[in-house]
Amino acid sequence: MWQLYHFPLCPFSRKVQLALSEKKVPFALRLAYPWEDDEDFHRRNPAGKTPVLYQEERRLTLADSQAICEYFEETESKSPLLPGSAQARAEIRRLVALFDDALYNGVTAPLLHEKMKKRLFLRQSPDSRVLRQATRVLHDHLDYIDFLVDHNRWLGGAQLSLADFAAAAQLSVIDYLDCLEWSDHSSARNWYRVMKSRPSFAPLLTQKMEGLPPPRHYADVNA
Amino acid sequence: MWQLYHFPLCPFSRKVQLALSEKKVPFALRLAYPWEDDEDFHRRNPAGKTPVLYQEERRLTLADSQAICEYFEETESKSPLLPGSAQARAEIRRLVALFDDALYNGVTAPLLHEKMKKRLFLRQSPDSRVLRQATRVLHDHLDYIDFLVDHNRWLGGAQLSLADFAAAAQLSVIDYLDCLEWSDHSSARNWYRVMKSRPSFAPLLTQKMEGLPPPRHYADVNA
Ligand SMILES: N[C@@H](CCC(=O)N[C@@H](CS)C(=O)NCC(=O)O)C(=O)O
Ligand SMILES: N[C@@H](CCC(=O)N[C@@H](CS)C(=O)NCC(=O)O)C(=O)O
């Protein structure tokens, strides 16, 4: 069976969990905090980042969320993550890269630092300027998600794709940290509600970061 | 014909140039500095980053270097960039992500800021602490490249792949900025010399950033 090194608030591990669940690939979770010493984890991924997926029996280790998703897209034809023509697939990959890079670095990563790392590990209080700046960038992304959903049914086009899972994975962490403000982003909000109701999403809504409980609305699929 | 929005020291545009040349896909270069206003460029890539590749005739725009490389891997069978089994391809993608992320963010990006942006646009002198830190991270990457080359013939395994082009693209920018110190990394050095001698590399060695000439050894394929 596949083992997934992750920690509950790693958005890239969430993206992989969603992809594996959609494709009905069974896996077990194994906790790793990348910033701590864990020999087996660091040996398996010299980049020192979660997620890492491995299968002892087959001596197979995969690292990097996108490399992992592409691997299962090639080996499991069920529920395509990159449906459509080469051009459609390029558009989905462009959006995945945008969410993995700009949404993560502009919003999720600073919020994780301010609200998770400072609270649990550094015992500092969050910097409100950083939080405000992250919120501003978040609204730009929600605007863009509104735009995409208004033009297509899903983020990457007419079909559900990895672009939806990549974006929803980031937003779910932002929501856990109680920083997801919808204001007038009603298209994005409706889209996210649909994502949150998928069976593949349910496990994410129960995973908790020790010492950092989510807000009450977090696990409510109608919120 | 394909048009590539790039600027001469963008490592991701270099990666795409190498991939296109290897696959014998013709393209023309078009200059864009992502930090400047350029309506057409920003319309084509909302992420506001180079590279962007487009073909007016077919109303086709591709953005993100990895999405672009995957597109041509799917549409042009010549000179595979991701050769081998699904597992081999996952390993190549893991390495590409490592170089695109950790080598870029730890080395190329800070060096571009200190030695290109500060000199050409901000009129400031570089911060020597940042340069030293980037050099330290570079040596970790060169150690890892030594290790990979000593274990396989190429970075991603027994065959030349996108992992080699991704790493060489970053190193070529670092070399242009006169920050590539080989010290005792002889395996990495030999590998890079081979990369630099490929016909696909030749155009990169002639592209110049205005106002910032490369060091003399830069274009010498035996250096
Ligand atoms: N490109 C990687 C990014 C993974 C990543 O950045 N993971 C974070 C956790 S969310 C990490 O492990 N960072 C290292 C650290 O925090 O020390 C992927 O898609 O898997
Ligand atoms: N993931 C993107 C990264 C591209 C990237 O970071 N490009 C840099 C230039 S090397 C950029 O345009 N940065 C925006 C800026 O400098 O304003 C890719 O692979 O294409």
Tab-separated table of C-alpha atoms and ligand atoms in Angstrom:
chain	number	residue	atom	x	y	z
A	1	MET	CA	0.000	0.000	0.000
A	2	TRP	CA	1.103	3.563	-0.689
A	3	GLN	CA	2.245	5.638	2.282
A	4	LEU	CA	1.928	9.414	2.120
A	5	TYR	CA	4.277	11.564	4.166
A	6	HIS	CA	2.282	14.688	4.941
A	7	PHE	CA	1.243	17.058	7.670
A	8	PRO	CA	-2.397	18.093	8.031
A	9	LEU	CA	-1.951	21.675	6.809
A	10	CYS	CA	0.375	21.009	3.861
A	11	PRO	CA	-1.660	22.127	0.811
A	12	PHE	CA	0.424	20.042	-1.614
A	13	SER	CA	-0.215	16.881	0.412
A	14	ARG	CA	-3.907	17.782	0.294
A	15	LYS	CA	-3.757	18.120	-3.481
A	16	VAL	CA	-2.223	14.629	-3.675
A	17	GLN	CA	-4.794	13.193	-1.253
A	18	LEU	CA	-7.595	14.590	-3.423
A	19	ALA	CA	-6.038	13.216	-6.609
A	20	LEU	CA	-5.493	9.750	-5.107
A	21	SER	CA	-9.010	9.606	-3.657
A	22	GLU	CA	-10.576	10.653	-6.946
A	23	LYS	CA	-8.647	7.901	-8.683
A	24	LYS	CA	-9.573	5.426	-5.946
A	25	VAL	CA	-5.944	4.655	-5.132
A	26	PRO	CA	-5.726	3.534	-1.484
A	27	PHE	CA	-3.045	5.064	0.723
A	28	ALA	CA	-2.145	5.452	4.389
A	29	LEU	CA	-1.057	8.705	5.988
A	30	ARG	CA	2.230	9.124	7.776
A	31	LEU	CA	3.053	12.319	9.633
A	32	ALA	CA	6.208	14.309	8.791
A	33	TYR	CA	7.021	17.892	9.697
A	34	PRO	CA	9.554	18.859	7.023
A	35	TRP	CA	11.326	21.278	9.383
A	36	GLU	CA	12.090	18.469	11.861
A	37	ASP	CA	14.739	15.754	11.711
A	38	ASP	CA	13.273	12.591	10.242
A	39	GLU	CA	15.897	10.524	8.561
A	40	ASP	CA	13.621	8.301	6.512
A	41	PHE	CA	11.667	11.307	5.232
A	42	HIS	CA	14.741	13.325	4.259
A	43	ARG	CA	16.366	10.321	2.619
A	44	ARG	CA	13.285	9.822	0.497
A	45	ASN	CA	13.115	13.456	-0.575
A	46	PRO	CA	16.382	15.407	-0.672
A	47	ALA	CA	14.288	18.550	-1.244
A	48	GLY	CA	13.025	18.045	2.329
A	49	LYS	CA	9.430	18.819	1.420
A	50	THR	CA	6.068	17.166	1.886
A	51	PRO	CA	4.373	15.383	0.142
A	52	VAL	CA	6.354	12.179	-0.424
A	53	LEU	CA	4.602	8.993	-1.485
A	54	TYR	CA	6.219	5.586	-1.287
A	55	GLN	CA	5.595	1.893	-1.469
A	56	GLU	CA	8.080	-0.202	0.462
A	57	GLU	CA	7.173	-3.463	-1.297
A	58	ARG	CA	7.960	-2.032	-4.715
A	59	ARG	CA	10.880	0.142	-3.542
A	60	LEU	CA	9.185	3.085	-5.164
A	61	THR	CA	9.372	6.665	-3.888
A	62	LEU	CA	7.722	9.644	-5.532
A	63	ALA	CA	8.218	13.249	-4.469
A	64	ASP	CA	6.777	16.613	-5.529
A	65	SER	CA	3.004	16.892	-5.701
A	66	GLN	CA	2.933	17.566	-9.428
A	67	ALA	CA	5.253	14.660	-10.279
A	68	ILE	CA	3.016	12.451	-8.114
A	69	CYS	CA	-0.201	13.582	-9.803
A	70	GLU	CA	1.295	13.169	-13.285
A	71	TYR	CA	2.430	9.654	-12.327
A	72	PHE	CA	-1.096	8.576	-11.402
A	73	GLU	CA	-2.528	10.339	-14.423
A	74	GLU	CA	-0.270	8.115	-16.539
A	75	THR	CA	-0.868	4.877	-14.637
A	76	GLU	CA	-4.559	5.118	-13.631
A	77	SER	CA	-6.972	6.011	-16.388
A	78	LYS	CA	-9.907	6.369	-13.960
A	79	SER	CA	-11.171	9.957	-13.329
A	80	PRO	CA	-8.690	11.904	-15.489
A	81	LEU	CA	-7.068	14.848	-13.746
A	82	LEU	CA	-5.911	16.381	-17.033
A	83	PRO	CA	-8.845	15.739	-19.373
A	84	GLY	CA	-8.949	16.894	-22.970
A	85	SER	CA	-6.568	17.818	-25.776
A	86	ALA	CA	-2.901	18.722	-25.342
A	87	GLN	CA	-3.982	22.359	-25.382
A	88	ALA	CA	-6.616	21.786	-22.688
A	89	ARG	CA	-4.060	19.917	-20.594
A	90	ALA	CA	-1.574	22.788	-20.967
A	91	GLU	CA	-4.219	25.203	-19.695
A	92	ILE	CA	-4.914	22.982	-16.676
A	93	ARG	CA	-1.186	22.710	-15.926
A	94	ARG	CA	-0.778	26.487	-16.232
A	95	LEU	CA	-3.483	26.969	-13.597
A	96	VAL	CA	-2.093	24.269	-11.310
A	97	ALA	CA	1.306	26.006	-11.451
A	98	LEU	CA	-0.362	29.353	-10.733
A	99	PHE	CA	-2.117	28.049	-7.619
A	100	ASP	CA	0.862	25.961	-6.448
A	101	ASP	CA	3.166	28.935	-6.874
A	102	ALA	CA	1.422	32.314	-6.579
A	103	LEU	CA	-1.522	31.342	-4.345
A	104	TYR	CA	0.763	29.298	-2.093
A	105	ASN	CA	3.621	31.810	-1.890
A	106	GLY	CA	1.411	34.888	-1.737
A	107	VAL	CA	-1.238	33.601	0.664
A	108	THR	CA	-1.036	30.073	2.105
A	109	ALA	CA	2.682	30.124	3.016
A	110	PRO	CA	2.649	33.488	4.840
A	111	LEU	CA	-0.554	32.494	6.658
A	112	LEU	CA	0.952	29.144	7.673
A	113	HIS	CA	3.969	30.991	8.999
A	114	GLU	CA	1.988	33.617	10.899
A	115	LYS	CA	-0.840	31.458	12.222
A	116	MET	CA	0.616	27.946	12.489
A	117	LYS	CA	4.408	28.105	12.870
A	118	LYS	CA	4.454	31.176	15.109
A	119	ARG	CA	1.720	29.794	17.340
A	120	LEU	CA	2.864	26.193	17.619
A	121	PHE	CA	6.612	26.341	17.294
A	122	LEU	CA	7.928	29.885	17.717
A	123	ARG	CA	5.496	31.083	20.396
A	124	GLN	CA	5.124	34.463	18.742
A	125	SER	CA	2.035	36.393	17.769
A	126	PRO	CA	1.190	36.937	14.108
A	127	ASP	CA	2.231	40.089	12.278
A	128	SER	CA	-0.975	41.867	11.275
A	129	ARG	CA	0.645	43.579	8.285
A	130	VAL	CA	1.572	40.220	6.817
A	131	LEU	CA	-1.968	38.936	7.401
A	132	ARG	CA	-3.462	41.991	5.681
A	133	GLN	CA	-1.148	41.672	2.703
A	134	ALA	CA	-1.974	37.954	2.344
A	135	THR	CA	-5.682	38.797	2.462
A	136	ARG	CA	-5.238	41.324	-0.335
A	137	VAL	CA	-3.491	38.758	-2.535
A	138	LEU	CA	-6.187	36.207	-1.646
A	139	HIS	CA	-8.865	38.539	-2.984
A	140	ASP	CA	-7.037	38.833	-6.299
A	141	HIS	CA	-7.036	35.045	-6.537
A	142	LEU	CA	-10.714	34.812	-5.620
A	143	ASP	CA	-11.454	37.407	-8.324
A	144	TYR	CA	-9.624	35.251	-10.796
A	145	ILE	CA	-11.490	32.126	-9.629
A	146	ASP	CA	-14.785	34.036	-10.033
A	147	PHE	CA	-13.715	34.904	-13.574
A	148	LEU	CA	-12.758	31.329	-14.426
A	149	VAL	CA	-15.947	29.832	-12.995
A	150	ASP	CA	-18.088	32.441	-14.751
A	151	HIS	CA	-16.489	31.592	-18.101
A	152	ASN	CA	-16.336	27.809	-17.745
A	153	ARG	CA	-18.029	25.403	-15.458
A	154	TRP	CA	-14.746	24.482	-13.724
A	155	LEU	CA	-11.453	26.300	-13.261
A	156	GLY	CA	-9.561	24.541	-16.037
A	157	GLY	CA	-12.418	24.404	-18.560
A	158	ALA	CA	-15.630	22.486	-19.117
A	159	GLN	CA	-14.495	19.552	-16.988
A	160	LEU	CA	-13.390	19.057	-13.417
A	161	SER	CA	-9.588	18.806	-13.337
A	162	LEU	CA	-6.458	19.034	-11.266
A	163	ALA	CA	-6.758	22.827	-11.471
A	164	ASP	CA	-9.827	22.580	-9.212
A	165	PHE	CA	-8.081	20.277	-6.754
A	166	ALA	CA	-4.929	22.413	-6.628
A	167	ALA	CA	-6.910	25.589	-5.888
A	168	ALA	CA	-9.275	23.915	-3.425
A	169	ALA	CA	-6.340	22.356	-1.548
A	170	GLN	CA	-4.829	25.814	-0.960
A	171	LEU	CA	-8.187	27.345	-0.014
A	172	SER	CA	-8.942	24.550	2.448
A	173	VAL	CA	-5.768	25.353	4.385
A	174	ILE	CA	-6.562	29.067	4.292
A	175	ASP	CA	-10.041	28.221	5.601
A	176	TYR	CA	-8.614	26.044	8.387
A	177	LEU	CA	-6.571	29.080	9.447
A	178	ASP	CA	-9.825	31.082	9.489
A	179	CYS	CA	-8.660	33.477	6.782
A	180	LEU	CA	-11.076	32.642	3.977
A	181	GLU	CA	-13.280	35.703	3.501
A	182	TRP	CA	-15.698	35.346	0.623
A	183	SER	CA	-17.118	38.907	0.626
A	184	ASP	CA	-18.663	39.254	-2.842
A	185	HIS	CA	-16.942	36.298	-4.477
A	186	SER	CA	-20.143	34.342	-4.889
A	187	SER	CA	-19.064	32.317	-7.942
A	188	ALA	CA	-15.882	31.219	-6.207
A	189	ARG	CA	-17.868	30.444	-3.078
A	190	ASN	CA	-20.353	28.244	-4.915
A	191	TRP	CA	-17.588	26.442	-6.722
A	192	TYR	CA	-15.736	25.818	-3.444
A	193	ARG	CA	-18.904	24.509	-1.781
A	194	VAL	CA	-19.241	21.949	-4.591
A	195	MET	CA	-15.592	20.920	-4.177
A	196	LYS	CA	-16.003	20.621	-0.422
A	197	SER	CA	-18.984	18.268	-0.860
A	198	ARG	CA	-17.064	15.758	-2.923
A	199	PRO	CA	-16.389	12.438	-1.153
A	200	SER	CA	-12.651	12.921	-1.817
A	201	PHE	CA	-12.757	16.070	0.293
A	202	ALA	CA	-14.329	14.534	3.409
A	203	PRO	CA	-11.096	13.155	4.932
A	204	LEU	CA	-9.447	16.589	4.697
A	205	LEU	CA	-12.228	18.091	6.772
A	206	THR	CA	-11.489	15.755	9.676
A	207	GLN	CA	-7.662	16.019	9.720
A	208	LYS	CA	-6.519	18.259	12.568
A	209	MET	CA	-3.257	19.967	13.336
A	210	GLU	CA	-2.484	19.258	16.984
A	211	GLY	CA	-2.801	22.350	19.146
A	212	LEU	CA	-4.475	24.351	16.387
A	213	PRO	CA	-8.191	23.569	16.086
A	214	PRO	CA	-10.022	24.788	12.959
A	215	PRO	CA	-12.892	27.299	13.198
A	216	ARG	CA	-16.315	25.739	13.646
A	217	HIS	CA	-17.548	26.377	10.071
A	218	TYR	CA	-14.498	24.631	8.591
A	219	ALA	CA	-15.970	21.121	8.427
A	220	ASP	CA	-19.470	22.288	7.487
A	221	VAL	CA	-19.984	21.490	3.808
A	222	ASN	CA	-22.785	24.039	3.557
A	223	ALA	CA	-20.754	26.931	4.968
B	1	MET	CA	5.375	30.433	-35.981
B	2	TRP	CA	5.658	30.291	-32.208
B	3	GLN	CA	6.652	33.481	-30.409
B	4	LEU	CA	8.412	33.224	-27.067
B	5	TYR	CA	8.108	36.065	-24.579
B	6	HIS	CA	11.332	35.956	-22.606
B	7	PHE	CA	14.181	38.053	-21.310
B	8	PRO	CA	17.771	36.898	-21.784
B	9	LEU	CA	18.411	35.985	-18.134
B	10	CYS	CA	15.111	34.243	-17.364
B	11	PRO	CA	16.133	30.640	-16.577
B	12	PHE	CA	12.637	29.272	-17.281
B	13	SER	CA	12.629	30.835	-20.753
B	14	ARG	CA	16.031	29.219	-21.279
B	15	LYS	CA	14.641	25.846	-20.252
B	16	VAL	CA	11.855	26.271	-22.842
B	17	GLN	CA	14.315	27.416	-25.525
B	18	LEU	CA	16.416	24.299	-24.927
B	19	ALA	CA	13.361	22.024	-25.048
B	20	LEU	CA	12.052	23.597	-28.266
B	21	SER	CA	15.454	23.475	-29.962
B	22	GLU	CA	15.974	19.830	-29.017
B	23	LYS	CA	12.584	19.030	-30.506
B	24	LYS	CA	13.352	21.129	-33.578
B	25	VAL	CA	10.323	23.351	-33.064
B	26	PRO	CA	11.028	26.748	-34.639
B	27	PHE	CA	10.257	29.882	-32.635
B	28	ALA	CA	11.022	33.591	-32.588
B	29	LEU	CA	12.038	35.526	-29.493
B	30	ARG	CA	10.143	38.501	-28.189
B	31	LEU	CA	11.450	40.549	-25.297
B	32	ALA	CA	9.342	41.085	-22.160
B	33	TYR	CA	10.467	42.275	-18.762
B	34	PRO	CA	7.769	40.882	-16.454
B	35	TRP	CA	8.162	43.771	-14.013
B	36	GLU	CA	7.293	46.319	-16.720
B	37	ASP	CA	3.922	47.247	-18.178
B	38	ASP	CA	3.300	45.285	-21.355
B	39	GLU	CA	-0.370	44.834	-21.961
B	40	ASP	CA	-0.144	42.022	-24.481
B	41	PHE	CA	2.238	40.070	-22.256
B	42	HIS	CA	0.148	40.456	-19.093
B	43	ARG	CA	-3.042	39.618	-20.951
B	44	ARG	CA	-1.491	36.397	-22.199
B	45	ASN	CA	-0.239	35.358	-18.751
B	46	PRO	CA	-2.205	36.633	-15.736
B	47	ALA	CA	0.613	35.270	-13.547
B	48	GLY	CA	2.779	38.001	-15.106
B	49	LYS	CA	5.771	35.734	-15.594
B	50	THR	CA	8.062	34.753	-18.422
B	51	PRO	CA	8.091	32.454	-20.367
B	52	VAL	CA	4.916	32.734	-22.447
B	53	LEU	CA	4.668	31.028	-25.816
B	54	TYR	CA	1.998	31.860	-28.368
B	55	GLN	CA	0.943	31.397	-31.918
B	56	GLU	CA	-1.275	34.169	-33.249
B	57	GLU	CA	-2.504	32.161	-36.254
B	58	ARG	CA	-3.857	29.381	-34.060
B	59	ARG	CA	-4.945	31.678	-31.191
B	60	LEU	CA	-2.938	29.518	-28.869
B	61	THR	CA	-1.157	30.784	-25.753
B	62	LEU	CA	0.839	28.614	-23.366
B	63	ALA	CA	2.303	29.811	-20.080
B	64	ASP	CA	4.491	28.284	-17.374
B	65	SER	CA	7.681	26.578	-18.493
B	66	GLN	CA	6.639	23.152	-17.264
B	67	ALA	CA	3.189	23.313	-18.889
B	68	ILE	CA	4.944	24.359	-22.116
B	69	CYS	CA	7.473	21.499	-21.988
B	70	GLU	CA	4.745	18.940	-21.213
B	71	TYR	CA	2.721	20.258	-24.164
B	72	PHE	CA	5.551	19.656	-26.611
B	73	GLU	CA	6.350	16.317	-25.017
B	74	GLU	CA	2.766	15.306	-25.842
B	75	THR	CA	2.635	16.776	-29.337
B	76	GLU	CA	6.189	16.187	-30.656
B	77	SER	CA	7.548	12.673	-30.265
B	78	LYS	CA	11.047	13.704	-31.446
B	79	SER	CA	13.784	13.759	-28.745
B	80	PRO	CA	11.717	12.824	-25.698
B	81	LEU	CA	12.233	15.103	-22.706
B	82	LEU	CA	10.682	12.588	-20.302
B	83	PRO	CA	11.995	9.249	-21.578
B	84	GLY	CA	11.208	5.927	-19.940
B	85	SER	CA	8.560	4.346	-17.723
B	86	ALA	CA	6.032	6.252	-15.614
B	87	GLN	CA	8.406	5.804	-12.690
B	88	ALA	CA	11.378	7.164	-14.653
B	89	ARG	CA	9.252	10.111	-15.772
B	90	ALA	CA	8.232	10.811	-12.164
B	91	GLU	CA	11.896	10.905	-11.172
B	92	ILE	CA	12.688	13.350	-13.974
B	93	ARG	CA	9.742	15.569	-12.963
B	94	ARG	CA	10.845	15.483	-9.312
B	95	LEU	CA	14.269	16.786	-10.344
B	96	VAL	CA	12.858	19.414	-12.682
B	97	ALA	CA	10.695	20.687	-9.811
B	98	LEU	CA	13.713	20.689	-7.504
B	99	PHE	CA	15.797	22.798	-9.881
B	100	ASP	CA	12.896	25.063	-10.878
B	101	ASP	CA	12.047	25.646	-7.230
B	102	ALA	CA	14.994	25.208	-4.840
B	103	LEU	CA	17.868	26.048	-7.213
B	104	TYR	CA	15.963	29.034	-8.618
B	105	ASN	CA	14.695	30.400	-5.316
B	106	GLY	CA	17.857	29.664	-3.356
B	107	VAL	CA	20.423	30.758	-5.927
B	108	THR	CA	19.336	32.134	-9.317
B	109	ALA	CA	16.602	34.489	-8.047
B	110	PRO	CA	18.679	36.152	-5.307
B	111	LEU	CA	21.624	36.503	-7.723
B	112	LEU	CA	19.371	38.023	-10.402
B	113	HIS	CA	18.105	40.476	-7.822
B	114	GLU	CA	21.535	41.422	-6.501
B	115	LYS	CA	23.510	41.460	-9.742
B	116	MET	CA	20.947	42.264	-12.445
B	117	LYS	CA	17.996	44.165	-10.961
B	118	LYS	CA	20.062	46.246	-8.535
B	119	ARG	CA	22.596	47.146	-11.194
B	120	LEU	CA	20.271	47.848	-14.111
B	121	PHE	CA	17.074	49.089	-12.516
B	122	LEU	CA	17.600	50.032	-8.875
B	123	ARG	CA	21.120	51.493	-9.171
B	124	GLN	CA	22.202	49.865	-5.925
B	125	SER	CA	25.211	47.719	-5.148
B	126	PRO	CA	24.770	44.037	-4.337
B	127	ASP	CA	24.525	42.825	-0.749
B	128	SER	CA	27.548	40.608	-0.152
B	129	ARG	CA	25.799	38.563	2.545
B	130	VAL	CA	23.090	37.582	0.074
B	131	LEU	CA	25.735	36.654	-2.513
B	132	ARG	CA	27.593	34.499	0.005
B	133	GLN	CA	24.426	32.721	1.111
B	134	ALA	CA	23.444	32.021	-2.526
B	135	THR	CA	26.928	30.628	-3.160
B	136	ARG	CA	26.553	28.264	-0.212
B	137	VAL	CA	23.237	26.961	-1.518
B	138	LEU	CA	24.763	26.642	-5.002
B	139	HIS	CA	27.454	24.339	-3.633
B	140	ASP	CA	24.814	22.068	-2.097
B	141	HIS	CA	23.172	21.822	-5.515
B	142	LEU	CA	26.497	21.149	-7.245
B	143	ASP	CA	27.160	18.403	-4.688
B	144	TYR	CA	23.823	16.881	-5.552
B	145	ILE	CA	24.527	17.159	-9.295
B	146	ASP	CA	27.911	15.446	-8.700
B	147	PHE	CA	26.066	12.661	-6.889
B	148	LEU	CA	23.485	12.251	-9.673
B	149	VAL	CA	26.049	12.235	-12.464
B	150	ASP	CA	28.259	9.769	-10.569
B	151	HIS	CA	25.325	7.374	-10.181
B	152	ASN	CA	23.782	7.733	-13.621
B	153	ARG	CA	25.058	9.113	-16.835
B	154	TRP	CA	22.595	12.022	-16.767
B	155	LEU	CA	20.757	13.815	-13.966
B	156	GLY	CA	17.436	12.038	-14.381
B	157	GLY	CA	18.830	8.576	-15.111
B	158	ALA	CA	20.502	6.733	-17.971
B	159	GLN	CA	19.145	9.123	-20.594
B	160	LEU	CA	19.359	12.828	-21.269
B	161	SER	CA	16.123	14.455	-20.107
B	162	LEU	CA	14.367	17.640	-19.088
B	163	ALA	CA	16.101	17.338	-15.690
B	164	ASP	CA	19.386	18.143	-17.456
B	165	PHE	CA	17.914	21.087	-19.344
B	166	ALA	CA	16.205	22.506	-16.240
B	167	ALA	CA	19.418	22.396	-14.201
B	168	ALA	CA	21.627	23.661	-17.039
B	169	ALA	CA	19.239	26.567	-17.687
B	170	GLN	CA	19.616	27.753	-14.089
B	171	LEU	CA	23.390	27.247	-14.094
B	172	SER	CA	23.787	29.162	-17.353
B	173	VAL	CA	22.189	32.239	-15.784
B	174	ILE	CA	24.342	31.856	-12.665
B	175	ASP	CA	27.391	31.618	-14.951
B	176	TYR	CA	26.345	34.730	-16.896
B	177	LEU	CA	26.275	36.553	-13.557
B	178	ASP	CA	29.835	35.266	-12.942
B	179	CYS	CA	28.825	33.287	-9.861
B	180	LEU	CA	29.458	29.749	-11.038
B	181	GLU	CA	32.387	28.418	-8.985
B	182	TRP	CA	33.192	24.789	-9.696
B	183	SER	CA	35.830	24.242	-6.970
B	184	ASP	CA	35.966	20.447	-6.604
B	185	HIS	CA	32.702	19.640	-8.407
B	186	SER	CA	34.418	17.934	-11.305
B	187	SER	CA	31.551	15.582	-12.220
B	188	ALA	CA	29.084	18.470	-12.335
B	189	ARG	CA	31.599	20.501	-14.324
B	190	ASN	CA	32.095	17.793	-16.943
B	191	TRP	CA	28.375	17.265	-17.242
B	192	TYR	CA	27.798	21.018	-17.709
B	193	ARG	CA	30.522	21.220	-20.354
B	194	VAL	CA	28.704	18.507	-22.323
B	195	MET	CA	25.394	20.369	-21.971
B	196	LYS	CA	26.997	23.624	-23.060
B	197	SER	CA	28.349	21.985	-26.231
B	198	ARG	CA	24.952	20.865	-27.459
B	199	PRO	CA	23.699	22.754	-30.528
B	200	SER	CA	20.533	23.684	-28.594
B	201	PHE	CA	22.700	25.581	-26.116
B	202	ALA	CA	24.528	27.755	-28.647
B	203	PRO	CA	21.842	30.467	-28.976
B	204	LEU	CA	21.783	30.951	-25.186
B	205	LEU	CA	25.481	31.727	-25.199
B	206	THR	CA	24.991	34.648	-27.560
B	207	GLN	CA	21.943	36.272	-25.913
B	208	LYS	CA	22.968	39.336	-23.950
B	209	MET	CA	21.237	41.383	-21.301
B	210	GLU	CA	21.660	45.037	-22.288
B	211	GLY	CA	23.999	46.898	-19.966
B	212	LEU	CA	25.187	43.708	-18.292
B	213	PRO	CA	27.853	41.909	-20.326
B	214	PRO	CA	28.715	38.302	-19.355
B	215	PRO	CA	32.213	37.373	-18.184
B	216	ARG	CA	34.598	36.368	-20.941
B	217	HIS	CA	34.558	32.607	-20.182
B	218	TYR	CA	30.752	32.499	-20.408
B	219	ALA	CA	30.483	31.733	-24.129
B	220	ASP	CA	33.520	29.442	-24.190
B	221	VAL	CA	32.261	25.862	-24.473
B	222	ASN	CA	35.545	24.508	-23.128
B	223	ALA	CA	35.562	26.638	-19.972
C	1	LIG	N1	6.744	21.786	-5.286
C	1	LIG	C1	6.473	21.051	-4.073
C	1	LIG	C2	6.234	22.026	-2.906
C	1	LIG	C3	6.042	21.314	-1.588
C	1	LIG	C4	6.196	22.260	-0.404
C	1	LIG	O1	6.535	23.432	-0.543
C	1	LIG	N2	5.933	21.718	0.806
C	1	LIG	C5	6.127	22.506	2.032
C	1	LIG	C6	5.041	22.218	3.055
C	1	LIG	S1	3.471	22.805	2.520
C	1	LIG	C7	7.433	22.106	2.685
C	1	LIG	O2	7.664	20.925	2.883
C	1	LIG	N3	8.303	23.081	3.017
C	1	LIG	C8	9.554	22.833	3.687
C	1	LIG	C9	9.586	23.390	5.085
C	1	LIG	O3	8.570	23.980	5.507
C	1	LIG	O4	10.635	23.244	5.735
C	1	LIG	C10	5.260	20.160	-4.279
C	1	LIG	O5	4.401	20.502	-5.090
C	1	LIG	O6	5.198	19.085	-3.663
C	2	LIG	N1	6.737	28.495	-12.700
C	2	LIG	C1	7.107	29.499	-13.675
C	2	LIG	C2	8.130	30.465	-13.070
C	2	LIG	C3	8.488	31.583	-14.030
C	2	LIG	C4	9.203	32.750	-13.317
C	2	LIG	O1	9.339	32.769	-12.097
C	2	LIG	N2	9.639	33.735	-14.113
C	2	LIG	C5	10.267	34.919	-13.547
C	2	LIG	C6	11.413	35.409	-14.396
C	2	LIG	S1	12.762	34.297	-14.343
C	2	LIG	C7	9.259	36.055	-13.544
C	2	LIG	O2	8.653	36.324	-14.560
C	2	LIG	N3	9.061	36.729	-12.383
C	2	LIG	C8	8.146	37.835	-12.251
C	2	LIG	C9	8.872	39.139	-11.988
C	2	LIG	O3	10.109	39.129	-11.896
C	2	LIG	O4	8.179	40.161	-11.857
C	2	LIG	C10	7.670	28.800	-14.901
C	2	LIG	O5	8.225	27.708	-14.772
C	2	LIG	O6	7.504	29.332	-15.998
